[in-house]
Amino acid sequence: MREKNSKFRLEQMLDRDKEEMNEASKKAALADLVHVACEYFDLDGDAKLEVKRVKGNYEVNFSFRAVRVKNFSVLH
């Protein structure tokens, strides 16, 4: 019983220790994602990145509006 309580307390402590994404990391990730998106789309306005904790995991949403899809030709 005592071992289960210790394990539970340790799991809770580790879970609380997980930091949400800080602003510097979020800004860097957004810049990288926008760079990749611009390879495939002409963006219209600013992109958004949302990161939130949901049941011990992270829900990540990257969204933007585009005015054009950049299609590629395949050379044979």
mmCIF file of N, CA, C and O in Angstrom:
data_model
loop_
_atom_site.group_PDB
_atom_site.id
_atom_site.type_symbol
_atom_site.label_atom_id
_atom_site.label_comp_id
_atom_site.label_asym_id
_atom_site.label_seq_id
_atom_site.Cartn_x
_atom_site.Cartn_y
_atom_site.Cartn_z
ATOM 1 N N MET A 1 0.826 -1.195 0.000
ATOM 2 C CA MET A 1 0.000 0.000 0.000
ATOM 3 C C MET A 1 0.872 1.261 0.000
ATOM 4 O O MET A 1 0.620 2.178 -0.744
ATOM 5 N N ARG A 2 1.880 1.239 0.862
ATOM 6 C CA ARG A 2 2.761 2.399 0.955
ATOM 7 C C ARG A 2 3.495 2.635 -0.371
ATOM 8 O O ARG A 2 3.698 3.768 -0.787
ATOM 9 N N GLU A 3 3.879 1.537 -1.028
ATOM 10 C CA GLU A 3 4.579 1.638 -2.309
ATOM 11 C C GLU A 3 3.676 2.271 -3.379
ATOM 12 O O GLU A 3 4.130 3.079 -4.177
ATOM 13 N N LYS A 4 2.380 1.928 -3.363
ATOM 14 C CA LYS A 4 1.429 2.507 -4.317
ATOM 15 C C LYS A 4 1.284 4.006 -4.089
ATOM 16 O O LYS A 4 1.226 4.781 -5.035
ATOM 17 N N ASN A 5 1.223 4.419 -2.812
ATOM 18 C CA ASN A 5 1.110 5.846 -2.497
ATOM 19 C C ASN A 5 2.348 6.611 -2.947
ATOM 20 O O ASN A 5 2.248 7.719 -3.481
ATOM 21 N N SER A 6 3.515 6.019 -2.726
ATOM 22 C CA SER A 6 4.761 6.669 -3.150
ATOM 23 C C SER A 6 4.802 6.810 -4.658
ATOM 24 O O SER A 6 5.201 7.857 -5.185
ATOM 25 N N LYS A 7 4.394 5.759 -5.367
ATOM 26 C CA LYS A 7 4.380 5.808 -6.831
ATOM 27 C C LYS A 7 3.398 6.874 -7.305
ATOM 28 O O LYS A 7 3.702 7.649 -8.202
ATOM 29 N N PHE A 8 2.220 6.923 -6.695
ATOM 30 C CA PHE A 8 1.205 7.907 -7.074
ATOM 31 C C PHE A 8 1.712 9.325 -6.842
ATOM 32 O O PHE A 8 1.581 10.188 -7.707
ATOM 33 N N ARG A 9 2.342 9.576 -5.690
ATOM 34 C CA ARG A 9 2.873 10.902 -5.393
ATOM 35 C C ARG A 9 3.985 11.278 -6.373
ATOM 36 O O ARG A 9 4.066 12.412 -6.833
ATOM 37 N N LEU A 10 4.838 10.319 -6.724
ATOM 38 C CA LEU A 10 5.909 10.579 -7.672
ATOM 39 C C LEU A 10 5.340 10.909 -9.050
ATOM 40 O O LEU A 10 5.785 11.855 -9.703
ATOM 41 N N GLU A 11 4.331 10.161 -9.492
ATOM 42 C CA GLU A 11 3.701 10.430 -10.784
ATOM 43 C C GLU A 11 3.060 11.818 -10.797
ATOM 44 O O GLU A 11 3.169 12.547 -11.789
ATOM 45 N N GLN A 12 2.390 12.195 -9.708
ATOM 46 C CA GLN A 12 1.782 13.524 -9.625
ATOM 47 C C GLN A 12 2.842 14.617 -9.673
ATOM 48 O O GLN A 12 2.670 15.633 -10.342
ATOM 49 N N MET A 13 3.929 14.417 -8.969
ATOM 50 C CA MET A 13 5.002 15.401 -8.933
ATOM 51 C C MET A 13 5.615 15.569 -10.328
ATOM 52 O O MET A 13 5.852 16.694 -10.786
ATOM 53 N N LEU A 14 5.859 14.468 -11.027
ATOM 54 C CA LEU A 14 6.422 14.540 -12.373
ATOM 55 C C LEU A 14 5.449 15.200 -13.337
ATOM 56 O O LEU A 14 5.844 15.963 -14.216
ATOM 57 N N ASP A 15 4.168 14.916 -13.169
ATOM 58 C CA ASP A 15 3.150 15.519 -14.034
ATOM 59 C C ASP A 15 3.083 17.026 -13.831
ATOM 60 O O ASP A 15 3.003 17.790 -14.780
ATOM 61 N N ARG A 16 3.142 17.474 -12.589
ATOM 62 C CA ARG A 16 3.116 18.918 -12.305
ATOM 63 C C ARG A 16 4.388 19.600 -12.789
ATOM 64 O O ARG A 16 4.394 20.783 -13.099
ATOM 65 N N ASP A 17 5.480 18.836 -12.846
ATOM 66 C CA ASP A 17 6.764 19.400 -13.233
ATOM 67 C C ASP A 17 6.843 19.674 -14.735
ATOM 68 O O ASP A 17 7.687 20.449 -15.172
ATOM 69 N N LYS A 18 5.978 19.043 -15.529
ATOM 70 C CA LYS A 18 5.990 19.284 -16.973
ATOM 71 C C LYS A 18 5.530 20.709 -17.233
ATOM 72 O O LYS A 18 4.419 21.083 -16.913
ATOM 73 N N GLU A 19 6.398 21.479 -17.823
ATOM 74 C CA GLU A 19 6.108 22.889 -18.067
ATOM 75 C C GLU A 19 5.327 23.050 -19.363
ATOM 76 O O GLU A 19 5.552 22.343 -20.334
ATOM 77 N N GLU A 20 4.392 23.976 -19.343
ATOM 78 C CA GLU A 20 3.734 24.360 -20.584
ATOM 79 C C GLU A 20 4.809 24.963 -21.485
ATOM 80 O O GLU A 20 5.863 25.380 -21.019
ATOM 81 N N MET A 21 4.533 25.045 -22.760
ATOM 82 C CA MET A 21 5.507 25.608 -23.691
ATOM 83 C C MET A 21 5.694 27.092 -23.382
ATOM 84 O O MET A 21 4.729 27.852 -23.358
ATOM 85 N N ASN A 22 6.931 27.499 -23.126
ATOM 86 C CA ASN A 22 7.180 28.905 -22.822
ATOM 87 C C ASN A 22 7.108 29.737 -24.097
ATOM 88 O O ASN A 22 7.110 29.207 -25.206
ATOM 89 N N GLU A 23 7.047 31.031 -23.939
ATOM 90 C CA GLU A 23 6.845 31.935 -25.078
ATOM 91 C C GLU A 23 7.994 31.884 -26.084
ATOM 92 O O GLU A 23 7.767 31.966 -27.290
ATOM 93 N N ALA A 24 9.223 31.739 -25.610
ATOM 94 C CA ALA A 24 10.363 31.685 -26.525
ATOM 95 C C ALA A 24 10.286 30.430 -27.401
ATOM 96 O O ALA A 24 10.503 30.499 -28.611
ATOM 97 N N SER A 25 9.959 29.304 -26.795
ATOM 98 C CA SER A 25 9.840 28.056 -27.556
ATOM 99 C C SER A 25 8.663 28.116 -28.511
ATOM 100 O O SER A 25 8.748 27.655 -29.649
ATOM 101 N N LYS A 26 7.559 28.687 -28.047
ATOM 102 C CA LYS A 26 6.368 28.807 -28.892
ATOM 103 C C LYS A 26 6.648 29.698 -30.099
ATOM 104 O O LYS A 26 6.254 29.376 -31.227
ATOM 105 N N LYS A 27 7.361 30.788 -29.878
ATOM 106 C CA LYS A 27 7.697 31.708 -30.966
ATOM 107 C C LYS A 27 8.603 31.021 -31.986
ATOM 108 O O LYS A 27 8.417 31.162 -33.203
ATOM 109 N N ALA A 28 9.588 30.246 -31.515
ATOM 110 C CA ALA A 28 10.502 29.537 -32.407
ATOM 111 C C ALA A 28 9.760 28.454 -33.199
ATOM 112 O O ALA A 28 9.967 28.305 -34.407
ATOM 113 N N ALA A 29 8.891 27.696 -32.525
ATOM 114 C CA ALA A 29 8.122 26.643 -33.201
ATOM 115 C C ALA A 29 7.207 27.247 -34.257
ATOM 116 O O ALA A 29 7.103 26.724 -35.378
ATOM 117 N N LEU A 30 6.551 28.347 -33.928
ATOM 118 C CA LEU A 30 5.662 29.005 -34.878
ATOM 119 C C LEU A 30 6.438 29.466 -36.113
ATOM 120 O O LEU A 30 5.994 29.261 -37.245
ATOM 121 N N ALA A 31 7.597 30.043 -35.913
ATOM 122 C CA ALA A 31 8.413 30.498 -37.042
ATOM 123 C C ALA A 31 8.803 29.324 -37.945
ATOM 124 O O ALA A 31 8.743 29.424 -39.173
ATOM 125 N N ASP A 32 9.184 28.204 -37.343
ATOM 126 C CA ASP A 32 9.550 27.019 -38.124
ATOM 127 C C ASP A 32 8.355 26.467 -38.894
ATOM 128 O O ASP A 32 8.463 26.111 -40.075
ATOM 129 N N LEU A 33 7.211 26.392 -38.244
ATOM 130 C CA LEU A 33 6.008 25.872 -38.898
ATOM 131 C C LEU A 33 5.554 26.779 -40.036
ATOM 132 O O LEU A 33 5.134 26.302 -41.096
ATOM 133 N N VAL A 34 5.641 28.083 -39.836
ATOM 134 C CA VAL A 34 5.277 29.034 -40.892
ATOM 135 C C VAL A 34 6.219 28.869 -42.076
ATOM 136 O O VAL A 34 5.792 28.892 -43.237
ATOM 137 N N HIS A 35 7.499 28.679 -41.808
ATOM 138 C CA HIS A 35 8.481 28.482 -42.884
ATOM 139 C C HIS A 35 8.096 27.270 -43.744
ATOM 140 O O HIS A 35 8.121 27.341 -44.976
ATOM 141 N N VAL A 36 7.739 26.175 -43.117
ATOM 142 C CA VAL A 36 7.331 24.974 -43.853
ATOM 143 C C VAL A 36 6.017 25.213 -44.589
ATOM 144 O O VAL A 36 5.877 24.850 -45.762
ATOM 145 N N ALA A 37 5.050 25.839 -43.935
ATOM 146 C CA ALA A 37 3.753 26.105 -44.573
ATOM 147 C C ALA A 37 3.926 26.963 -45.821
ATOM 148 O O ALA A 37 3.230 26.748 -46.828
ATOM 149 N N CYS A 38 4.855 27.897 -45.788
ATOM 150 C CA CYS A 38 5.083 28.778 -46.940
ATOM 151 C C CYS A 38 5.667 28.030 -48.133
ATOM 152 O O CYS A 38 5.601 28.523 -49.268
ATOM 153 N N GLU A 39 6.210 26.851 -47.909
ATOM 154 C CA GLU A 39 6.694 26.033 -49.017
ATOM 155 C C GLU A 39 5.528 25.475 -49.835
ATOM 156 O O GLU A 39 5.686 25.163 -51.009
ATOM 157 N N TYR A 40 4.366 25.342 -49.221
ATOM 158 C CA TYR A 40 3.220 24.698 -49.850
ATOM 159 C C TYR A 40 2.036 25.630 -50.108
ATOM 160 O O TYR A 40 1.150 25.308 -50.890
ATOM 161 N N PHE A 41 2.006 26.769 -49.411
ATOM 162 C CA PHE A 41 0.867 27.682 -49.507
ATOM 163 C C PHE A 41 1.352 29.125 -49.544
ATOM 164 O O PHE A 41 2.413 29.442 -49.018
ATOM 165 N N ASP A 42 0.539 30.019 -50.125
ATOM 166 C CA ASP A 42 0.723 31.459 -49.957
ATOM 167 C C ASP A 42 -0.185 31.867 -48.805
ATOM 168 O O ASP A 42 -1.415 31.836 -48.933
ATOM 169 N N LEU A 43 0.420 32.204 -47.686
ATOM 170 C CA LEU A 43 -0.349 32.521 -46.494
ATOM 171 C C LEU A 43 -1.013 33.884 -46.596
ATOM 172 O O LEU A 43 -0.482 34.803 -47.222
ATOM 173 N N ASP A 44 -2.167 34.000 -45.965
ATOM 174 C CA ASP A 44 -2.930 35.240 -45.922
ATOM 175 C C ASP A 44 -3.050 35.652 -44.461
ATOM 176 O O ASP A 44 -3.887 35.133 -43.732
ATOM 177 N N GLY A 45 -2.187 36.529 -44.008
ATOM 178 C CA GLY A 45 -2.223 36.959 -42.610
ATOM 179 C C GLY A 45 -1.315 36.116 -41.742
ATOM 180 O O GLY A 45 -0.466 35.376 -42.219
ATOM 181 N N ASP A 46 -1.536 36.234 -40.450
ATOM 182 C CA ASP A 46 -0.690 35.553 -39.470
ATOM 183 C C ASP A 46 -1.192 34.153 -39.169
ATOM 184 O O ASP A 46 -2.392 33.891 -39.158
ATOM 185 N N ALA A 47 -0.261 33.268 -38.898
ATOM 186 C CA ALA A 47 -0.578 31.913 -38.465
ATOM 187 C C ALA A 47 -0.697 31.904 -36.941
ATOM 188 O O ALA A 47 -0.181 32.804 -36.261
ATOM 189 N N LYS A 48 -1.376 30.892 -36.415
ATOM 190 C CA LYS A 48 -1.537 30.769 -34.962
ATOM 191 C C LYS A 48 -1.071 29.390 -34.509
ATOM 192 O O LYS A 48 -1.274 28.404 -35.209
ATOM 193 N N LEU A 49 -0.463 29.352 -33.348
ATOM 194 C CA LEU A 49 -0.055 28.100 -32.724
ATOM 195 C C LEU A 49 -0.624 28.091 -31.314
ATOM 196 O O LEU A 49 -0.366 29.007 -30.533
ATOM 197 N N GLU A 50 -1.411 27.066 -31.016
ATOM 198 C CA GLU A 50 -1.972 26.907 -29.679
ATOM 199 C C GLU A 50 -1.508 25.577 -29.112
ATOM 200 O O GLU A 50 -1.594 24.550 -29.783
ATOM 201 N N VAL A 51 -1.004 25.606 -27.890
ATOM 202 C CA VAL A 51 -0.543 24.403 -27.198
ATOM 203 C C VAL A 51 -1.199 24.396 -25.836
ATOM 204 O O VAL A 51 -1.064 25.360 -25.070
ATOM 205 N N LYS A 52 -1.946 23.313 -25.533
ATOM 206 C CA LYS A 52 -2.557 23.234 -24.209
ATOM 207 C C LYS A 52 -2.528 21.806 -23.694
ATOM 208 O O LYS A 52 -2.498 20.858 -24.468
ATOM 209 N N ARG A 53 -2.503 21.685 -22.372
ATOM 210 C CA ARG A 53 -2.514 20.370 -21.724
ATOM 211 C C ARG A 53 -3.918 19.825 -21.723
ATOM 212 O O ARG A 53 -4.862 20.504 -21.365
ATOM 213 N N VAL A 54 -4.054 18.566 -22.107
ATOM 214 C CA VAL A 54 -5.341 17.879 -22.070
ATOM 215 C C VAL A 54 -5.095 16.460 -21.563
ATOM 216 O O VAL A 54 -4.448 15.666 -22.245
ATOM 217 N N LYS A 55 -5.575 16.179 -20.374
ATOM 218 C CA LYS A 55 -5.479 14.839 -19.780
ATOM 219 C C LYS A 55 -4.061 14.274 -19.808
ATOM 220 O O LYS A 55 -3.818 13.156 -20.240
ATOM 221 N N GLY A 56 -3.097 15.064 -19.395
ATOM 222 C CA GLY A 56 -1.726 14.590 -19.289
ATOM 223 C C GLY A 56 -0.936 14.630 -20.589
ATOM 224 O O GLY A 56 0.235 14.296 -20.598
ATOM 225 N N ASN A 57 -1.563 15.007 -21.678
ATOM 226 C CA ASN A 57 -0.890 15.131 -22.972
ATOM 227 C C ASN A 57 -1.017 16.564 -23.453
ATOM 228 O O ASN A 57 -1.577 17.409 -22.775
ATOM 229 N N TYR A 58 -0.520 16.821 -24.637
ATOM 230 C CA TYR A 58 -0.622 18.152 -25.216
ATOM 231 C C TYR A 58 -1.482 18.116 -26.463
ATOM 232 O O TYR A 58 -1.381 17.196 -27.268
ATOM 233 N N GLU A 59 -2.327 19.108 -26.604
ATOM 234 C CA GLU A 59 -3.098 19.301 -27.823
ATOM 235 C C GLU A 59 -2.460 20.482 -28.537
ATOM 236 O O GLU A 59 -2.341 21.561 -27.978
ATOM 237 N N VAL A 60 -2.032 20.256 -29.792
ATOM 238 C CA VAL A 60 -1.326 21.276 -30.548
ATOM 239 C C VAL A 60 -2.131 21.600 -31.799
ATOM 240 O O VAL A 60 -2.481 20.707 -32.569
ATOM 241 N N ASN A 61 -2.424 22.876 -31.984
ATOM 242 C CA ASN A 61 -3.146 23.337 -33.162
ATOM 243 C C ASN A 61 -2.354 24.431 -33.846
ATOM 244 O O ASN A 61 -2.013 25.446 -33.234
ATOM 245 N N PHE A 62 -2.069 24.210 -35.127
ATOM 246 C CA PHE A 62 -1.379 25.192 -35.960
ATOM 247 C C PHE A 62 -2.355 25.542 -37.071
ATOM 248 O O PHE A 62 -2.821 24.662 -37.800
ATOM 249 N N SER A 63 -2.699 26.816 -37.184
ATOM 250 C CA SER A 63 -3.689 27.195 -38.193
ATOM 251 C C SER A 63 -3.277 28.468 -38.908
ATOM 252 O O SER A 63 -2.562 29.314 -38.359
ATOM 253 N N PHE A 64 -3.729 28.551 -40.164
ATOM 254 C CA PHE A 64 -3.471 29.737 -40.979
ATOM 255 C C PHE A 64 -4.469 29.749 -42.122
ATOM 256 O O PHE A 64 -5.098 28.748 -42.430
ATOM 257 N N ARG A 65 -4.602 30.907 -42.748
ATOM 258 C CA ARG A 65 -5.417 31.044 -43.955
ATOM 259 C C ARG A 65 -4.455 31.168 -45.128
ATOM 260 O O ARG A 65 -3.383 31.747 -45.005
ATOM 261 N N ALA A 66 -4.852 30.609 -46.261
ATOM 262 C CA ALA A 66 -4.004 30.663 -47.448
ATOM 263 C C ALA A 66 -4.821 31.158 -48.628
ATOM 264 O O ALA A 66 -6.020 30.894 -48.727
ATOM 265 N N VAL A 67 -4.164 31.882 -49.506
ATOM 266 C CA VAL A 67 -4.830 32.376 -50.716
ATOM 267 C C VAL A 67 -4.528 31.491 -51.917
ATOM 268 O O VAL A 67 -5.206 31.578 -52.933
ATOM 269 N N ARG A 68 -3.508 30.630 -51.771
ATOM 270 C CA ARG A 68 -3.145 29.772 -52.887
ATOM 271 C C ARG A 68 -2.386 28.548 -52.406
ATOM 272 O O ARG A 68 -1.604 28.615 -51.466
ATOM 273 N N VAL A 69 -2.649 27.434 -53.077
ATOM 274 C CA VAL A 69 -1.868 26.220 -52.855
ATOM 275 C C VAL A 69 -0.790 26.184 -53.927
ATOM 276 O O VAL A 69 -1.072 26.391 -55.109
ATOM 277 N N LYS A 70 0.435 25.965 -53.530
ATOM 278 C CA LYS A 70 1.535 25.868 -54.490
ATOM 279 C C LYS A 70 1.628 24.424 -54.961
ATOM 280 O O LYS A 70 1.980 23.534 -54.198
ATOM 281 N N ASN A 71 1.268 24.186 -56.201
ATOM 282 C CA ASN A 71 1.346 22.842 -56.757
ATOM 283 C C ASN A 71 2.703 22.634 -57.412
ATOM 284 O O ASN A 71 3.292 23.554 -57.972
ATOM 285 N N PHE A 72 3.194 21.427 -57.340
ATOM 286 C CA PHE A 72 4.488 21.088 -57.908
ATOM 287 C C PHE A 72 4.300 20.153 -59.085
ATOM 288 O O PHE A 72 3.430 19.295 -59.078
ATOM 289 N N SER A 73 5.127 20.331 -60.087
ATOM 290 C CA SER A 73 5.128 19.414 -61.227
ATOM 291 C C SER A 73 6.166 18.330 -60.964
ATOM 292 O O SER A 73 7.234 18.596 -60.411
ATOM 293 N N VAL A 74 5.835 17.121 -61.369
ATOM 294 C CA VAL A 74 6.767 16.009 -61.218
ATOM 295 C C VAL A 74 7.450 15.782 -62.548
ATOM 296 O O VAL A 74 6.787 15.600 -63.568
ATOM 297 N N LEU A 75 8.778 15.811 -62.539
ATOM 298 C CA LEU A 75 9.543 15.570 -63.757
ATOM 299 C C LEU A 75 9.930 14.105 -63.830
ATOM 300 O O LEU A 75 10.408 13.535 -62.856
ATOM 301 N N HIS A 76 9.715 13.491 -64.996
ATOM 302 C CA HIS A 76 10.088 12.071 -65.170
ATOM 303 C C HIS A 76 11.244 11.949 -66.104
ATOM 304 O O HIS A 76 11.466 12.638 -66.994
#
